[in-house]
Coordinates of C-alpha atoms and ligand atoms in Angstrom, one line a residue:
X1 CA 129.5 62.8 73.4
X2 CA 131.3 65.3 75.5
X3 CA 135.3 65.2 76.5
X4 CA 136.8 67.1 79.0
X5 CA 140.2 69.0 77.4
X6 CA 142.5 70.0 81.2
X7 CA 145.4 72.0 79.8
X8 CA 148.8 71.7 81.3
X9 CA 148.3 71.4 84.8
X10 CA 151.8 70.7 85.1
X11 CA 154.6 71.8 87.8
X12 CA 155.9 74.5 85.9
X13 CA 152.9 76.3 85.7
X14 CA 151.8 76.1 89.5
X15 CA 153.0 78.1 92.6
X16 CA 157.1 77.6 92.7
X17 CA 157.5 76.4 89.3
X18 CA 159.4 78.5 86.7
X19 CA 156.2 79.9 84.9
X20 CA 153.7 80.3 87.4
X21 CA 150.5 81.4 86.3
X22 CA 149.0 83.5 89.2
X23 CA 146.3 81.8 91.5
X24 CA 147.1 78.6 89.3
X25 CA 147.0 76.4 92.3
X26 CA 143.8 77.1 93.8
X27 CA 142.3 75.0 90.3
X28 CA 143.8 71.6 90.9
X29 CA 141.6 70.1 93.5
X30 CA 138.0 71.6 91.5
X31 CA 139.1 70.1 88.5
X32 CA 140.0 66.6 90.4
X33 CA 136.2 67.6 91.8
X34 CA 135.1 68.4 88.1
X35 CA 136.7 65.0 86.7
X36 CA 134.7 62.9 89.6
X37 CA 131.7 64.5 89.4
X38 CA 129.1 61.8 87.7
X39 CA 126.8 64.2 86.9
X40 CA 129.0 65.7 84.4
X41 CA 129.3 62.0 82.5
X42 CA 132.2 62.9 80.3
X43 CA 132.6 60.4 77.8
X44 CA 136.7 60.9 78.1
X45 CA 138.9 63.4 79.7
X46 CA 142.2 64.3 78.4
X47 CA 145.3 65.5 80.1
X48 CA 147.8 67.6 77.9
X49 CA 151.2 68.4 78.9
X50 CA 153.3 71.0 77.3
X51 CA 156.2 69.0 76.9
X52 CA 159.8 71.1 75.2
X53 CA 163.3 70.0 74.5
X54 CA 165.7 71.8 76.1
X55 CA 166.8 74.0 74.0
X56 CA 162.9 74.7 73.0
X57 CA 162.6 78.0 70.5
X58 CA 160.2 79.7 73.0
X59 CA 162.7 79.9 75.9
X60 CA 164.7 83.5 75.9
X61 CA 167.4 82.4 77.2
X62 CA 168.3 79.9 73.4
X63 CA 167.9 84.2 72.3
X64 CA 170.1 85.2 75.1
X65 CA 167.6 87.6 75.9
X66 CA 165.1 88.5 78.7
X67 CA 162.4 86.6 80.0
X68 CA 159.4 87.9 78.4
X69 CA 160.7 89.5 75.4
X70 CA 159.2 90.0 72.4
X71 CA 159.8 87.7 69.5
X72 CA 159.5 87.8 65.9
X73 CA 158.9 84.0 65.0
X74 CA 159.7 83.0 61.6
X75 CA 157.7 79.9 59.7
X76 CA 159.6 76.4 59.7
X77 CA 158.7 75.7 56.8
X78 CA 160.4 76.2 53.8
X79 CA 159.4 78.8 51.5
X80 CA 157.0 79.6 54.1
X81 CA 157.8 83.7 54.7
X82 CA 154.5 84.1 57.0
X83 CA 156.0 85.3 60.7
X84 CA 154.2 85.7 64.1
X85 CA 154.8 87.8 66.6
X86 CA 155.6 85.9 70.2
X87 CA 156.8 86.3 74.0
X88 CA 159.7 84.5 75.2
X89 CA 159.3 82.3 78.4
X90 CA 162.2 81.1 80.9
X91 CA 162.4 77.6 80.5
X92 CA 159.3 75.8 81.4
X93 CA 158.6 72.0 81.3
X94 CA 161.4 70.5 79.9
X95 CA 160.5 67.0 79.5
X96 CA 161.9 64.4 81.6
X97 CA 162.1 66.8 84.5
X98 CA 160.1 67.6 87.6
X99 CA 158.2 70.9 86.3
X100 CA 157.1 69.2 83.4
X101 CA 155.2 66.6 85.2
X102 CA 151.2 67.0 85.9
X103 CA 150.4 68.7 89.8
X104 CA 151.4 65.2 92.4
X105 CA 147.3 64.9 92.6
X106 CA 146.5 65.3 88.9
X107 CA 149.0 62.2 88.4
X108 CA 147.1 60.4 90.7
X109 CA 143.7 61.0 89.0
X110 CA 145.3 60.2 85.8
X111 CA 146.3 56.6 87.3
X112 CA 143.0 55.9 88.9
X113 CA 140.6 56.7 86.0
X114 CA 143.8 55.7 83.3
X115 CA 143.1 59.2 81.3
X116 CA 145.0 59.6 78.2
X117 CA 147.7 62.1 78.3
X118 CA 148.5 64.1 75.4
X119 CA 152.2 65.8 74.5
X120 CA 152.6 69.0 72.6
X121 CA 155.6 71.2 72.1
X122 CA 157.9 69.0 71.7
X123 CA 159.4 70.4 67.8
X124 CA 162.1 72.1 68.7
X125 CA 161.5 74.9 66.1
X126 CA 158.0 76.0 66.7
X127 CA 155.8 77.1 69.6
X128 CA 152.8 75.7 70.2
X129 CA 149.5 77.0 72.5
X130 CA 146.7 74.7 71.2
X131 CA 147.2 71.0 72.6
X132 CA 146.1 70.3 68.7
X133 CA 148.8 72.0 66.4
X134 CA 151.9 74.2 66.7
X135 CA 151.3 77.9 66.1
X136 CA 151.8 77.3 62.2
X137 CA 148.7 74.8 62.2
X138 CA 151.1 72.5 60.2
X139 CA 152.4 69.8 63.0
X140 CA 149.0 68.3 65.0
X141 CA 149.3 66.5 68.1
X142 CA 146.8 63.4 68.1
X143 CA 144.2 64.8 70.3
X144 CA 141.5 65.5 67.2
X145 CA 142.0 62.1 66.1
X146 CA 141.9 60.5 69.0
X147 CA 138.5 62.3 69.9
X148 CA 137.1 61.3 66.9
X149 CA 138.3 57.7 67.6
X150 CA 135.8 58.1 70.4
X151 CA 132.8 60.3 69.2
X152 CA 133.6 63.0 71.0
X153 CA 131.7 66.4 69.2
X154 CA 131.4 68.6 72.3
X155 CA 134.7 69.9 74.1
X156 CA 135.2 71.5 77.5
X157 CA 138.0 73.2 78.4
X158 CA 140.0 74.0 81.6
X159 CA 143.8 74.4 83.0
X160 CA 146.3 76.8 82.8
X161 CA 146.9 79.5 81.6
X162 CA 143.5 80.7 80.0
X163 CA 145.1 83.6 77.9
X164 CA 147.2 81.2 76.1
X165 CA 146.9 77.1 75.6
X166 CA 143.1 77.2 77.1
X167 CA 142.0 79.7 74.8
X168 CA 144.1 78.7 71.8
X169 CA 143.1 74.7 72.6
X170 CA 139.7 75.7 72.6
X171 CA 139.6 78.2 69.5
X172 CA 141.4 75.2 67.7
X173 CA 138.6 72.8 68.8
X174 CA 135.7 75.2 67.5
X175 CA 137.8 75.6 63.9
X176 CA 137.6 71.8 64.2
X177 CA 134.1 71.6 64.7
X178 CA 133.5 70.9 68.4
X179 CA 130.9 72.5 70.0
X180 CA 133.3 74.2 72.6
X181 CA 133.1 75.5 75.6
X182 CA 135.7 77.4 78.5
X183 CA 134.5 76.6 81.9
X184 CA 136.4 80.3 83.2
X185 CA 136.3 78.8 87.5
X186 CA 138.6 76.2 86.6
X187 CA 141.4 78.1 84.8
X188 CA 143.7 80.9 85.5
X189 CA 145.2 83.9 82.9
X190 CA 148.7 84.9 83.2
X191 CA 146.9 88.7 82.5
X192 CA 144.1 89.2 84.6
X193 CA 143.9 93.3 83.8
X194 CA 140.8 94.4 82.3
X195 CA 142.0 95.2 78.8
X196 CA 143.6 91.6 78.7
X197 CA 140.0 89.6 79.4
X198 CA 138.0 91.7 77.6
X199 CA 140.7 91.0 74.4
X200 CA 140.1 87.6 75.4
X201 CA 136.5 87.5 75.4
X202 CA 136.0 89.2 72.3
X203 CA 138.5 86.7 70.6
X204 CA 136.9 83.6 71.7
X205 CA 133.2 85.3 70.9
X206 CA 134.6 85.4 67.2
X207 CA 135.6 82.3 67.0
X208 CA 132.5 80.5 68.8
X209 CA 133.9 79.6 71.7
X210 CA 131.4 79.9 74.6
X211 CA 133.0 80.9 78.2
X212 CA 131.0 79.7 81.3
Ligands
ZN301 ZN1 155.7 76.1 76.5

């Protein structure tokens, strides 16, 4: 049974909002086309929504520093010493407010075909990417359960940004043990240079993720 994954299609990250992935817009009506299309029979389709307090730990300005900086993250967990390097966003879908919400025709689609709409990001003290765990892999969101719930063993993935919650959503999936695949026309990176994709490419080849 196959599930379609679309990854934070939400104000924020579309043309006017405060992280706005490059070209994002021009993938909201194809994946409304993508969702409708009854060749594709997906047994579900799942909306995520990255979904922060305000005072999220991946905002710079909680740092008072730059947009974009570097961050050394440090584990949440106690006696945990592990640490991650990061970037630091300007605040981006704060939830309850107008850039957090899914694109106006996104909404809509969710409505008519009732979709379930998942929420991640919303621990104050972690960053997150993949719609199924924080970057620690120690909080999960209840997207793998819920695709179990409904025999769901092949995952597609789309949305924004493809450099960061679509690839880590779908390298997550593959770990899990969906067959999983990227389909690349309906997402957008926030670093298109060459160097960036081929990075990208050669991470998601190691992990079993196919892109199509
Ligand atoms: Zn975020």
């Amino acid at each position: 049974m196959k599930a379609l994954l679309v990854i934070d299609i939400q104000n924020d990250f579309l043309s006017q909002g405060a992280l706005a992935v490059p070209h994002g817009d021009e993938i909201v009506q194809p994946v409304i086309d993508l969702i409708e299309d009854p060749s594709q029979q997906w047994h579900r389709v799942v909306m995520t929504r990255d979904w922060h307090p305000y005072n999220h730990i991946s905002f710079a300005k909680v740092h008072k520093l730059p947009d974009f900086s570097p961050y050394t993250y440090h584990s949440p967990i106690e006696n945990d010493n592990s640490t991650q390097e990061g970037t630091l966003w300007p605040v981006h879908c704060v939830q309850g407010t107008h850039g957090a919400e899914l694109a106006a025709p996104l909404i809509e689609e969710q409505r008519k075909i009732g979709c379930h709409v998942i929420d991640k990001g919303y621990l104050q003290d972690r960053e997150y990417y993949s719609a199924f765990n924080d970057i620690w892999n120690y909080h999960r969101t209840e997207l793998n359960n819920y695709l179990h719930c409904h025999h769901i063993d092949e995952v597609y993935v789309v949305g924004l940004a493809l450099d960061f919650c679509v690839k880590n959503t779908a390298i997550s999936a593959s770990k899990l043990g969906y067959k999983t695949t990227i389909l690349e026309k309906y997402t957008r990176p926030i670093y298109s240079d060459e160097k960036s994709m081929h990075k990208l490419k050669q991470e998601l080849a190691e992990n079993n993720v196919q892109l199509a």
